[in-house]
Short mmCIF file of C-alpha atoms and ligand atoms in Angstrom, two decimals:
data_model
loop_
_atom_site.label_atom_id
_atom_site.label_comp_id
_atom_site.label_asym_id
_atom_site.label_seq_id
_atom_site.Cartn_x
_atom_site.Cartn_y
_atom_site.Cartn_z
CA UNK A 1241 -0.34 0.19 0.16
CA UNK A 1242 1.01 3.76 -0.67
CA UNK A 1243 1.55 5.53 2.85
CA UNK A 1244 4.49 6.45 4.50
CA UNK A 1245 4.72 4.01 7.73
CA UNK A 1246 1.86 2.65 9.49
CA UNK A 1247 1.14 0.07 12.22
CA UNK A 1248 -2.40 -1.61 12.78
CA UNK A 1249 -3.89 -2.12 16.45
CA UNK A 1250 -6.47 -5.22 17.01
CA UNK A 1251 -8.62 -5.11 20.12
CA UNK A 1252 -8.82 -8.37 21.05
CA UNK A 1253 -9.27 -8.48 24.98
CA UNK A 1254 -12.49 -7.85 25.95
CA UNK A 1255 -14.81 -10.33 28.17
CA UNK A 1256 -17.27 -10.49 26.17
CA UNK A 1257 -19.88 -10.79 28.66
CA UNK A 1258 -22.31 -10.41 25.81
CA UNK A 1259 -21.70 -13.50 24.65
CA UNK A 1260 -22.63 -15.06 28.20
CA UNK A 1261 -20.50 -18.57 26.92
CA UNK A 1262 -17.45 -17.35 29.43
CA UNK A 1263 -15.26 -17.77 26.90
CA UNK A 1264 -13.33 -15.45 24.37
CA UNK A 1265 -15.65 -14.57 21.27
CA UNK A 1266 -12.44 -14.20 18.83
CA UNK A 1267 -11.57 -18.18 18.95
CA UNK A 1268 -15.79 -18.65 17.82
CA UNK A 1269 -15.08 -19.67 14.35
CA UNK A 1270 -17.05 -18.23 11.39
CA UNK A 1271 -17.35 -20.58 8.48
CA UNK A 1272 -14.34 -23.03 9.93
CA UNK A 1273 -11.79 -19.68 10.74
CA UNK A 1274 -11.44 -18.12 14.16
CA UNK A 1275 -13.02 -14.62 14.40
CA UNK A 1276 -10.07 -12.68 15.14
CA UNK A 1277 -7.90 -14.53 12.57
CA UNK A 1278 -10.28 -12.73 9.19
CA UNK A 1279 -8.69 -9.25 10.36
CA UNK A 1280 -4.91 -10.72 10.66
CA UNK A 1281 -5.57 -12.13 7.21
CA UNK A 1282 -6.83 -8.86 6.03
CA UNK A 1283 -4.21 -7.08 7.44
CA UNK A 1284 -1.25 -9.12 6.14
CA UNK A 1285 -2.93 -8.83 2.61
CA UNK A 1286 -2.33 -5.67 2.84
CA UNK A 1287 1.45 -5.87 4.53
CA UNK A 1288 0.16 -3.66 7.52
CA UNK A 1289 2.41 -4.80 10.70
CA UNK A 1290 -0.52 -5.40 13.41
CA UNK A 1291 -0.40 -5.91 16.97
CA UNK A 1292 -2.66 -7.86 18.40
CA UNK A 1293 -3.99 -6.92 22.36
CA UNK A 1294 -4.90 -9.86 24.56
CA UNK A 1295 -5.90 -9.96 28.07
CA UNK A 1296 -3.32 -10.92 30.60
CA UNK A 1297 -3.84 -14.49 31.93
CA UNK A 1298 -7.03 -15.09 29.96
CA UNK A 1299 -6.17 -15.66 26.45
CA UNK A 1300 -3.39 -18.11 26.21
CA UNK A 1301 -5.76 -19.76 24.05
CA UNK A 1302 -6.12 -17.18 21.74
CA UNK A 1303 -2.31 -16.92 21.50
CA UNK A 1304 -1.85 -20.14 20.71
CA UNK A 1305 -4.45 -20.22 18.24
CA UNK A 1306 -3.28 -17.16 16.34
CA UNK A 1307 0.51 -18.28 16.47
CA UNK A 1308 -0.93 -21.71 15.17
CA UNK A 1309 -1.86 -19.26 11.98
CA UNK A 1310 1.58 -18.02 11.69
CA UNK A 1311 0.82 -14.53 10.37
CA UNK A 1312 3.55 -12.28 9.15
CA UNK A 1313 4.61 -9.27 11.18
CA UNK A 1314 2.44 -9.47 14.35
CA UNK A 1315 3.33 -9.11 17.81
CA UNK A 1316 1.34 -8.71 20.94
CA UNK A 1317 0.16 -6.19 23.59
CA UNK A 1318 -1.12 -7.30 26.83
CA UNK A 1319 -3.93 -5.64 28.43
CA UNK A 1320 -3.90 -5.98 32.43
CA UNK A 1321 -7.08 -5.08 33.37
CA UNK A 1322 -10.51 -4.74 30.44
CA UNK A 1323 -10.76 -1.17 31.45
CA UNK A 1324 -12.31 -0.80 28.23
CA UNK A 1325 -10.94 0.27 24.53
CA UNK A 1326 -9.17 3.37 25.35
CA UNK A 1327 -6.86 1.04 28.35
CA UNK A 1328 -6.77 -1.25 25.48
CA UNK A 1329 -5.23 0.62 22.85
CA UNK A 1330 -3.12 2.22 25.47
CA UNK A 1331 -1.59 -0.92 26.32
CA UNK A 1332 0.23 -1.03 22.75
CA UNK A 1333 1.17 2.63 22.91
CA UNK A 1334 5.07 1.46 24.08
CA UNK A 1335 5.23 0.06 20.68
CA UNK A 1336 3.93 2.42 18.77
CA UNK A 1337 6.61 4.02 16.24
CA UNK A 1338 4.60 4.60 12.46
CA UNK A 1339 2.93 8.20 11.63
CA UNK A 1340 -0.76 6.40 11.27
CA UNK A 1341 -1.90 4.17 13.12
CA UNK A 1342 -4.97 1.90 12.58
CA UNK A 1343 -6.64 1.12 15.35
CA UNK A 1344 -9.69 -1.77 14.78
CA UNK A 1345 -12.16 -3.54 17.12
CA UNK A 1346 -11.59 -7.13 16.99
CA UNK A 1347 -15.08 -8.03 16.64
CA UNK A 1348 -15.44 -6.53 12.83
CA UNK A 1349 -14.62 -9.83 10.88
CA UNK A 1350 -16.41 -8.80 7.86
CA UNK A 1351 -14.38 -5.69 7.22
CA UNK A 1352 -12.52 -6.02 3.58
CA UNK A 1353 -9.51 -4.90 2.36
CA UNK A 1354 -11.13 -2.71 0.24
CA UNK A 1355 -12.37 -0.31 2.49
CA UNK A 1356 -9.08 0.04 4.60
CA UNK A 1357 -7.92 1.14 1.64
CA UNK A 1358 -10.02 3.49 0.79
CA UNK A 1359 -9.99 4.92 4.65
CA UNK A 1360 -6.21 5.58 3.91
CA UNK A 1361 -7.00 7.25 0.72
CA UNK A 1362 -9.79 9.86 3.25
CA UNK A 1363 -7.41 10.26 5.61
CA UNK A 1364 -5.34 11.27 2.74
CA UNK A 1365 -7.05 13.68 0.84
CA UNK A 1366 -8.42 15.35 3.94
CA UNK A 1367 -5.09 15.49 5.74
CA UNK A 1368 -7.33 14.12 8.59
CA UNK A 1369 -6.12 13.73 12.00
CA UNK A 1370 -8.33 10.94 12.34
CA UNK A 1371 -10.28 9.21 9.47
CA UNK A 1372 -12.89 6.45 11.07
CA UNK A 1373 -15.49 4.46 9.42
CA UNK A 1374 -19.46 4.86 10.22
CA UNK A 1375 -22.43 2.95 8.79
CA UNK A 1376 -26.23 3.46 9.00
CA UNK A 1377 -28.22 1.01 10.51
CA UNK A 1378 -32.16 0.53 11.36
CA UNK A 1379 -31.93 -0.61 15.09
CA UNK A 1380 -27.99 1.53 16.40
CA UNK A 1381 -29.17 -0.22 20.44
CA UNK A 1382 -25.40 -0.56 21.77
CA UNK A 1383 -23.35 1.00 19.24
CA UNK A 1384 -21.94 4.52 19.46
CA UNK A 1385 -23.59 7.35 17.52
CA UNK A 1386 -21.72 9.54 15.24
CA UNK A 1387 -22.97 12.91 15.94
CA UNK A 1388 -22.26 15.61 13.38
CA UNK A 1389 -22.52 19.33 15.12
CA UNK A 1390 -22.24 22.11 13.16
CA UNK A 1391 -19.41 20.23 11.01
CA UNK A 1392 -17.43 18.83 14.26
CA UNK A 1393 -17.77 15.21 14.61
CA UNK A 1394 -18.59 13.49 18.18
CA UNK A 1395 -18.67 10.09 19.01
CA UNK A 1396 -21.07 9.25 22.07
CA UNK A 1397 -21.81 5.92 23.51
CA UNK A 1398 -24.84 4.51 23.74
CA UNK A 1399 -25.08 4.28 27.18
CA UNK A 1400 -23.57 7.96 27.22
CA UNK A 1401 -26.75 9.30 25.03
CA UNK A 1402 -29.25 11.21 25.46
CA UNK A 1403 -32.84 10.37 24.41
CA UNK A 1404 -32.54 12.72 21.28
CA UNK A 1405 -29.15 11.21 20.70
CA UNK A 1406 -30.48 7.53 20.64
CA UNK A 1407 -32.46 8.39 18.10
CA UNK A 1408 -29.78 9.03 15.59
CA UNK A 1409 -28.83 5.75 13.07
CA UNK A 1410 -25.39 7.12 11.92
CA UNK A 1411 -23.11 4.94 14.27
CA UNK A 1412 -19.42 4.32 14.72
CA UNK A 1413 -17.93 0.91 13.02
CA UNK A 1414 -15.04 0.63 15.09
CA UNK A 1415 -12.22 1.37 12.67
CA UNK A 1416 -9.99 4.02 13.01
CA UNK A 1417 -6.77 5.40 11.25
CA UNK A 1418 -5.17 8.22 13.75
CA UNK A 1419 -1.66 10.00 13.51
CA UNK A 1420 0.60 8.57 15.69
CA UNK A 1421 1.83 11.27 17.33
CA UNK A 1422 -1.44 12.46 18.19
CA UNK A 1423 -2.70 9.14 19.03
CA UNK A 1424 -0.01 8.76 21.74
CA UNK A 1425 -0.45 12.27 22.82
CA UNK A 1426 -4.48 11.65 23.20
CA UNK A 1427 -3.87 7.58 25.39
CA UNK A 1428 -2.14 9.56 28.09
CA UNK A 1429 -5.20 12.34 28.75
CA UNK A 1430 -7.82 9.83 28.59
CA UNK A 1431 -10.66 9.78 31.42
CA UNK A 1432 -12.65 7.21 32.85
CA UNK A 1433 -16.23 7.31 32.34
CA UNK A 1434 -18.09 8.15 35.15
CA UNK A 1435 -20.99 6.39 34.25
CA UNK A 1436 -19.08 3.14 33.30
CA UNK A 1437 -15.79 3.43 34.69
CA UNK A 1438 -14.13 2.65 31.39
CA UNK A 1439 -11.65 4.25 28.79
CA UNK A 1440 -13.08 5.14 25.51
CA UNK A 1441 -11.10 5.13 22.22
CA UNK A 1442 -13.67 7.51 20.57
CA UNK A 1443 -12.96 10.38 22.87
CA UNK A 1444 -9.59 10.55 21.14
CA UNK A 1445 -12.08 11.72 18.02
CA UNK A 1446 -14.24 14.21 20.65
CA UNK A 1447 -10.86 15.41 21.48
CA UNK A 1448 -9.79 15.91 18.06
CA UNK A 1449 -12.92 18.10 17.43
CA UNK A 1450 -12.80 20.07 20.07
CA UNK A 1451 -8.99 20.81 19.13
CA UNK A 1452 -10.21 21.97 15.76
CA UNK A 1453 -8.43 18.99 14.24
CA UNK A 1454 -9.40 17.57 10.83
CA UNK A 1455 -11.84 14.22 11.57
CA UNK A 1456 -13.42 12.36 8.51
CA UNK A 1457 -16.15 10.04 8.17
CA UNK A 1458 -16.17 7.21 5.61
CA UNK A 1459 -19.55 5.63 5.55
CA UNK A 1460 -19.53 1.74 4.59
CA UNK A 1461 -22.11 -0.70 4.52
CA UNK A 1462 -23.30 -2.11 7.45
CA UNK A 1463 -22.99 -5.65 6.57
CA UNK A 1464 -19.22 -4.74 6.09
CA UNK A 1465 -18.88 -3.41 9.94
CA UNK A 1466 -21.34 -5.68 11.56
CA UNK A 1467 -20.29 -5.80 15.51
CA UNK A 1468 -19.69 -9.04 16.92
CA UNK A 1469 -21.40 -8.96 20.56
CA UNK A 1470 -23.82 -11.51 20.85
CA UNK A 1471 -24.31 -14.94 19.44
CA UNK A 1472 -26.88 -13.80 17.46
CA UNK A 1473 -25.08 -11.22 16.00
CA UNK A 1474 -22.14 -14.11 15.05
CA UNK A 1475 -24.95 -16.14 13.62
CA UNK A 1476 -25.75 -13.16 11.69
CA UNK A 1477 -22.37 -12.64 10.66
CA UNK A 1478 -21.32 -15.83 9.47
CA UNK A 1479 -25.20 -16.30 7.22
CA UNK A 1480 -23.33 -13.37 5.37
CA UNK A 1481 -19.89 -14.83 5.06
CA UNK A 1482 -21.29 -18.52 4.22
CA UNK A 1483 -23.99 -16.99 1.47
CA UNK A 1484 -20.92 -14.97 0.16
CA UNK A 1485 -18.69 -18.44 -0.19
CA UNK A 1486 -21.52 -20.04 -1.48
CA UNK A 1487 -22.28 -17.67 -3.93
CA UNK A 1488 -18.67 -17.57 -5.28
CA UNK A 1489 -19.03 -21.68 -6.32
CA UNK A 1490 -21.69 -20.75 -7.79
CA UNK A 1491 -20.29 -18.39 -10.33
CA UNK A 1492 -17.90 -21.23 -10.44
CA UNK A 1493 -20.04 -24.13 -11.48
CA UNK A 1494 -21.60 -25.53 -8.55
CA UNK A 1495 -25.23 -26.46 -8.50
CA UNK A 1496 -26.73 -26.45 -4.64
CA UNK A 1497 -30.05 -27.66 -4.33
CA UNK A 1498 -31.08 -25.74 -1.58
CA UNK A 1499 -28.13 -23.45 -0.47
CA UNK A 1500 -29.83 -21.39 2.31
CA UNK A 1501 -29.64 -25.16 3.67
CA UNK A 1502 -26.14 -25.78 3.11
CA UNK A 1503 -23.18 -24.94 5.35
CA UNK A 1504 -19.09 -24.39 3.67
CA UNK A 1505 -16.45 -23.81 5.53
CA UNK A 1506 -13.82 -20.62 4.30
CA UNK A 1507 -11.37 -23.46 2.72
CA UNK A 1508 -13.51 -25.90 0.98
CA UNK A 1509 -12.98 -26.05 -2.80
CA UNK A 1510 -15.42 -27.19 -5.26
CA UNK A 1511 -14.73 -28.21 -9.10
CA UNK A 1512 -17.34 -27.07 -11.76
CA UNK A 1513 -20.35 -29.47 -12.83
CA UNK A 1514 -20.66 -31.08 -8.88
CA UNK A 1515 -24.22 -30.76 -7.18
CA UNK A 1516 -24.32 -30.34 -3.46
CA UNK A 1517 -27.79 -31.30 -1.63
CA UNK A 1518 -29.64 -29.44 0.69
CA UNK A 1519 -28.42 -29.47 4.18
CA UNK A 1520 -24.73 -30.87 3.54
CA UNK A 1521 -21.97 -29.23 5.89
CA UNK A 1522 -18.70 -29.02 3.73
CA UNK A 1523 -16.19 -28.38 6.54
CA UNK A 1524 -12.89 -27.68 6.97
CA UNK A 1525 -10.13 -28.62 4.65
CA UNK A 1526 -12.66 -30.62 2.40
CA UNK A 1527 -11.63 -30.61 -1.49
CA UNK A 1528 -14.34 -31.69 -4.15
CA UNK A 1529 -13.34 -33.01 -7.52
CA UNK A 1530 -15.19 -32.32 -10.65
CA UNK A 1531 -19.28 -33.74 -11.13
CA UNK A 1532 -19.19 -35.15 -7.76
CA UNK A 1533 -22.31 -35.40 -6.06
CA UNK A 1534 -22.90 -34.91 -2.29
CA UNK A 1535 -26.51 -35.91 -1.87
CA UNK A 1536 -28.51 -34.23 1.20
CA UNK A 1537 -27.75 -34.31 4.80
CA UNK A 1538 -24.30 -35.32 4.50
CA UNK A 1539 -21.37 -33.91 6.17
CA UNK A 1540 -17.74 -33.87 4.63
CA UNK A 1541 -14.47 -32.93 6.88
CA UNK A 1542 -11.64 -33.14 5.90
CA UNK A 1543 -12.58 -34.97 2.92
CA UNK A 1544 -10.73 -35.35 -0.48
CA UNK A 1545 -12.93 -36.41 -3.25
CA UNK A 1546 -11.81 -36.94 -6.45
CA UNK A 1547 -13.82 -36.76 -10.17
CA UNK A 1548 -16.95 -38.22 -10.30
CA UNK A 1549 -17.57 -39.39 -6.73
CA UNK A 1550 -21.02 -39.86 -5.40
CA UNK A 1551 -21.68 -39.30 -1.77
CA UNK A 1552 -25.07 -40.62 -0.99
CA UNK A 1553 -28.22 -39.45 1.85
CA UNK A 1554 -26.42 -39.00 5.09
CA UNK A 1555 -23.27 -40.00 5.34
CA UNK A 1556 -20.64 -38.63 7.32
CA UNK A 1557 -16.95 -38.61 6.06
CA UNK A 1558 -13.95 -37.06 8.38
CA UNK A 1559 -10.20 -37.62 7.37
CA UNK A 1560 -10.96 -39.40 4.22
CA UNK A 1561 -10.06 -39.58 0.48
CA UNK A 1562 -12.52 -41.10 -2.13
CA UNK A 1563 -11.04 -41.59 -5.68
CA UNK A 1564 -12.52 -41.15 -8.75
CA UNK A 1565 -15.96 -42.82 -9.22
CA UNK A 1566 -16.28 -44.13 -6.02
CA UNK A 1567 -19.81 -44.42 -4.48
CA UNK A 1568 -20.77 -44.11 -0.90
CA UNK A 1569 -23.87 -44.02 1.76
CA UNK A 1570 -26.58 -43.60 1.57
CA UNK A 1571 -25.95 -43.43 5.80
CA UNK A 1572 -22.01 -44.67 5.28
CA UNK A 1573 -19.27 -43.57 8.00
CA UNK A 1574 -15.55 -42.82 7.03
CA UNK A 1575 -13.02 -41.47 9.32
CA UNK A 1576 -9.39 -41.70 10.19
CA UNK A 1577 -7.76 -41.93 6.97
CA UNK A 1578 -10.46 -44.08 5.07
CA UNK A 1579 -8.98 -44.18 1.55
CA UNK A 1580 -11.86 -45.35 -0.90
CA UNK A 1581 -10.48 -46.54 -4.14
CA UNK A 1582 -11.78 -45.98 -7.89
CA UNK A 1583 -14.88 -47.35 -8.30
CA UNK A 1584 -15.28 -48.80 -5.39
CA UNK A 1585 -18.35 -49.06 -3.61
CA UNK A 1586 -18.93 -48.51 0.19
CA UNK A 1587 -22.75 -48.99 1.43
CA UNK A 1588 -25.48 -48.34 3.64
CA UNK A 1589 -24.53 -48.32 7.45
CA UNK A 1590 -20.96 -49.19 6.54
CA UNK A 1591 -17.89 -47.94 8.91
CA UNK A 1592 -14.75 -47.56 7.59
CA UNK A 1593 -11.81 -46.73 9.64
CA UNK A 1594 -8.21 -46.26 8.74
CA UNK A 1595 -8.33 -49.08 5.92
CA UNK A 1596 -7.61 -48.87 2.18
CA UNK A 1597 -10.55 -49.93 -0.08
CA UNK A 1598 -9.09 -51.33 -3.54
CA UNK A 1599 -10.05 -50.48 -6.63
CA UNK A 1600 -14.09 -52.05 -7.62
CA UNK A 1601 -13.99 -53.41 -4.02
CA UNK A 1602 -17.55 -53.64 -2.97
CA UNK A 1603 -18.99 -53.62 1.03
CA UNK A 1604 -22.56 -52.43 0.59
CA UNK A 1605 -24.13 -53.52 3.64
CA UNK A 1606 -24.11 -53.30 7.47
CA UNK A 1607 -20.22 -53.63 8.03
CA UNK A 1608 -17.16 -52.29 10.18
CA UNK A 1609 -14.01 -52.42 8.64
CA UNK A 1610 -10.98 -51.22 10.48
CA UNK A 1611 -7.25 -50.87 10.18
CA UNK A 1612 -7.98 -53.14 7.03
CA UNK A 1613 -6.37 -53.09 3.35
CA UNK A 1614 -8.44 -54.49 0.62
CA UNK A 1615 -6.97 -55.18 -2.90
CA UNK A 1616 -8.84 -55.06 -5.83
CA UNK A 1617 -12.29 -56.27 -6.46
CA UNK A 1618 -13.10 -58.18 -3.14
CA UNK A 1619 -16.43 -58.39 -1.98
CA UNK A 1620 -17.03 -57.73 1.71
CA UNK A 1621 -20.76 -59.58 2.45
CA UNK A 1622 -23.57 -58.04 4.68
CA UNK A 1623 -22.75 -57.86 8.70
CA UNK A 1624 -18.97 -58.38 8.52
CA UNK A 1625 -17.05 -57.03 10.98
CA UNK A 1626 -13.39 -56.79 11.29
CA UNK A 1627 -12.19 -57.26 15.46
CA UNK A 1628 -9.39 -54.65 15.08
CA UNK A 1629 -9.01 -54.21 18.99
CA UNK A 1630 -7.85 -57.18 21.38
CA UNK A 1631 -9.02 -54.41 24.46
CA UNK A 1632 -5.00 -53.26 24.15
CA UNK A 1633 -3.88 -53.22 20.81
CA UNK A 1634 -5.05 -52.78 17.21
CA UNK A 1635 -4.59 -55.10 14.79
CA UNK A 1636 -4.57 -55.54 10.84
CA UNK A 1637 -6.64 -57.43 8.25
CA UNK A 1638 -5.41 -58.11 5.25
CA UNK A 1639 -7.21 -59.04 1.93
CA UNK A 1640 -5.79 -59.43 -1.01
CA UNK A 1641 -7.41 -58.55 -4.67
CA UNK A 1642 -10.60 -60.99 -5.63
CA UNK A 1643 -10.96 -62.51 -2.16
CA UNK A 1644 -14.92 -62.73 -1.77
CA UNK A 1645 -16.23 -62.62 2.18
CA UNK A 1646 -19.13 -64.00 2.77
CA UNK A 1647 -22.68 -62.71 5.04
CA UNK A 1648 -22.16 -61.85 8.75
CA UNK A 1649 -18.56 -62.57 9.10
CA UNK A 1650 -16.44 -62.23 12.11
CA UNK A 1651 -12.58 -61.45 10.84
CA UNK A 1652 -10.34 -61.94 13.83
CA UNK A 1653 -6.94 -59.43 13.62
CA UNK A 1654 -4.26 -60.01 12.78
CA UNK A 1655 -5.15 -61.54 9.73
CA UNK A 1656 -4.55 -62.30 5.70
CA UNK A 1657 -7.13 -63.55 3.26
CA UNK A 1658 -5.04 -64.20 0.09
CA UNK A 1659 -6.11 -63.82 -3.41
CA UNK A 1660 -8.91 -65.03 -4.90
CA UNK A 1661 -9.98 -66.85 -1.41
CA UNK A 1662 -13.51 -67.27 -0.26
CA UNK A 1663 -14.99 -67.55 3.26
CA UNK A 1664 -18.36 -69.20 3.95
CA UNK A 1665 -21.32 -66.76 5.15
CA UNK A 1666 -21.56 -66.72 9.32
CA UNK A 1667 -17.91 -67.43 9.48
CA UNK A 1668 -15.31 -66.35 12.38
CA UNK A 1669 -12.19 -66.26 10.93
CA UNK A 1670 -8.81 -66.37 12.94
CA UNK A 1671 -6.55 -67.93 10.59
CA UNK A 1672 -5.25 -66.91 7.78
CA UNK A 1673 -6.41 -68.05 4.68
CA UNK A 1674 -4.47 -69.20 1.64
CA UNK A 1675 -5.17 -68.27 -2.01
CA UNK A 1676 -7.73 -69.92 -4.24
CA UNK A 1677 -8.96 -71.62 -0.45
CA UNK A 1678 -12.58 -71.64 0.77
CA UNK A 1679 -12.85 -70.95 5.18
CA UNK A 1680 -15.65 -72.27 6.64
CA UNK A 1681 -15.62 -71.26 10.55
CA UNK A 1682 -18.71 -71.93 11.73
CA UNK A 1683 -20.72 -74.62 13.84
CA UNK A 1684 -22.00 -77.56 12.05
CA UNK A 1685 -26.03 -77.84 11.06
CA UNK A 1686 -27.49 -80.55 12.42
CA UNK A 1687 -31.19 -81.30 11.83
CA UNK A 1688 -33.58 -83.50 14.63
CA UNK A 1689 -36.82 -84.64 12.59
CA UNK A 1690 -40.07 -84.03 13.79
CA UNK A 1691 -38.64 -82.80 17.25
CA UNK A 1692 -40.70 -79.26 16.74
CA UNK A 1693 -43.96 -81.35 16.75
CA UNK A 1694 -42.82 -82.96 20.06
CA UNK A 1695 -41.94 -79.90 21.33
CA UNK A 1696 -45.17 -78.27 20.77
CA UNK A 1697 -46.86 -81.04 21.99
CA UNK A 1698 -44.88 -80.60 25.34
CA UNK A 1699 -45.60 -76.89 25.30
CA UNK A 1700 -49.42 -77.19 25.21
CA UNK A 1701 -49.60 -80.62 27.76
CA UNK A 1702 -47.73 -78.20 30.55
CA UNK A 1703 -50.23 -75.15 29.56
CA UNK A 1704 -53.13 -76.79 30.28
CA UNK A 1705 -52.14 -78.49 33.56
CA UNK A 1706 -51.21 -75.25 34.74
CA UNK A 1707 -54.49 -74.02 33.49
CA UNK A 1708 -55.76 -76.20 36.57
CA UNK A 1709 -53.46 -75.23 39.51
CA UNK A 1710 -55.02 -72.77 41.25
CA UNK A 1711 -51.93 -70.96 42.69
CA UNK A 1712 -50.00 -70.81 39.19
CA UNK A 1713 -48.83 -67.81 37.90
CA UNK A 1714 -46.98 -66.89 34.82
CA UNK A 1715 -43.05 -68.23 34.79
CA UNK A 1716 -44.09 -70.91 37.61
CA UNK A 1717 -45.63 -72.89 35.43
CA UNK A 1718 -41.94 -73.50 34.06
CA UNK A 1719 -40.70 -77.18 34.20
CA UNK A 1720 -37.28 -78.32 34.91
CA UNK A 1721 -37.61 -81.07 32.48
CA UNK A 1722 -38.87 -78.22 29.75
CA UNK A 1723 -35.83 -76.13 29.80
CA UNK A 1724 -33.64 -79.09 29.49
CA UNK A 1725 -35.59 -80.25 26.73
CA UNK A 1726 -35.07 -76.87 24.68
C1 UD1 B 790 -17.44 -0.24 20.28
C2 UD1 B 790 -17.65 1.23 20.57
C3 UD1 B 790 -18.53 1.85 20.15
C4 UD1 B 790 -19.27 1.54 18.33
C5 UD1 B 790 -18.84 0.08 18.64
C6 UD1 B 790 -18.97 -0.63 16.96
C7 UD1 B 790 -16.10 2.22 22.04
C8 UD1 B 790 -15.89 2.60 23.61
N1 UD1 B 790 -17.23 1.82 21.65
O1 UD1 B 790 -18.59 -0.76 20.94
O2 UD1 B 790 -18.51 2.91 19.58
O3 UD1 B 790 -20.12 1.78 18.07
O4 UD1 B 790 -17.38 -0.70 19.22
O5 UD1 B 790 -18.90 -2.10 17.15
O6 UD1 B 790 -15.13 1.99 21.60
N2 UD1 B 790 -11.58 -4.88 23.79
C9 UD1 B 790 -10.84 -4.79 24.18
N3 UD1 B 790 -10.24 -4.25 25.49
C10 UD1 B 790 -11.44 -3.69 27.01
C11 UD1 B 790 -12.47 -3.54 26.65
C12 UD1 B 790 -12.74 -4.02 24.51
O7 UD1 B 790 -9.59 -5.54 24.14
O8 UD1 B 790 -11.12 -3.51 27.49
C13 UD1 B 790 -12.15 -5.25 22.82
C14 UD1 B 790 -12.67 -6.17 22.34
O9 UD1 B 790 -12.58 -7.40 22.73
C15 UD1 B 790 -14.05 -5.75 21.23
C16 UD1 B 790 -13.22 -4.53 20.54
O10 UD1 B 790 -12.50 -3.88 21.64
O11 UD1 B 790 -12.51 -6.99 20.33
C17 UD1 B 790 -14.53 -3.28 21.26
O12 UD1 B 790 -15.17 -4.14 22.33
P1 UD1 B 790 -16.49 -4.23 22.44
O13 UD1 B 790 -16.94 -4.38 24.27
O14 UD1 B 790 -17.23 -5.46 21.70
O15 UD1 B 790 -17.04 -2.37 22.30
P2 UD1 B 790 -18.69 -2.16 22.18
O16 UD1 B 790 -19.71 -1.87 23.19
O17 UD1 B 790 -18.92 -2.74 20.80
MG1 MG B 791 -18.03 -4.74 19.85
#
């Protein structure tokens, strides 16, 4: 950017009392990114060195989260006590070295780089001591009102307004570009509000006007500068962000069945020709290839889909990869590095965990595949599970290409079923199966001729005699013989 020397201060040390969650509101994700990171990324895109103001002994998690994002040119300042926005800025005073200081409330995540650029331009054009953003809003409750008194600009906080001032709908957005020397001087002269006991940063605007200095306001759309003070405001801001993200993908060839019911996180990518059903959530780290179909109510988190993949209704996919033409669901659950190969099929009520399913392999009904590696063209029968956990350790199941696992198999790992082998339905398999062998691991069936007829007669006889027994009650007629016969 074209400006002499500049720094930004982002205020994030407030107590967020209106959230009522006892957590730092800056950590709340908006489309998968913590609120505070939006502004830090925006300032990075403009190459403005930034000081983030955090609270002492209360914002450690926030600091760690911010550090995780590896923001360039970022330093921290600590506000000892939450004595208001003026005090928060003062806590960064010793680090101020530039001609111009941009002060931003940390709870304004939708502010754009374009708006900030124009604020710099307005300040320069008007040689203002302070240039700040204002906006107009239907319900200004809670915001500082911007008052123009015969050309002099003042900001009066909501709690300090007269009834007449409360009617004013032009509000202070919470973004100020201030002459560095003026700011440093003013920070030493702020006075506490007698009403709230807080130091208001907005008082620097009032002091500048009183001293006859130039104060410039730049009015911007409310949606760009909405403050997030309550969970309702967080919801409203996320709605705007979400709509922006979905609109972007629509313009890039993605069809949304019912866009208003769909959630897409900020870092998701979707290629053209894909279809996203209603109620689908595409969360952090998900990438979707060309011409994929994600049917209604499926949730994908950190999922990688190659081209032409189908995720059928109500499936949940986390930290997993689906290769081209794979088909999963409805009601499939993939997690913890499940890799579904090309043309493979995972059907309803099948869970796949930390397993690789080879090309064209199928597990179409009611199965659990954990810590397994399947080759190509493997068929897993309905109701089959891998017993991968012995109570202490996990073990692997390896099933080579073209093996056919019958229905309702219990595969006790560690286990290796070799190429082309079959296992009989209902088997418990605990020994490796050689290539092309048939493994049968079940009790042999025995048929007792006419036994059912005899059993029925016995039941009838017992029930007749119990009717004649005055003291009988349900359950008391069971004879020892009868139990034995069963
Ligand atoms: C503030 C403005 C108000 C403006 C509104 C726009 C003041 C006094 N008021 O009110 O004119 O209309 O923003 O959204 O500035 N913070 C600290 N330390 C503190 C207090 C707050 O770091 O001791 C931080 C908060 O974390 C927040 C920001 O400063 O990110 C603004 O504080 P907040 O309490 O939300 O101020 P508002 O009441 O919204
Ligand atoms: Mg606020």
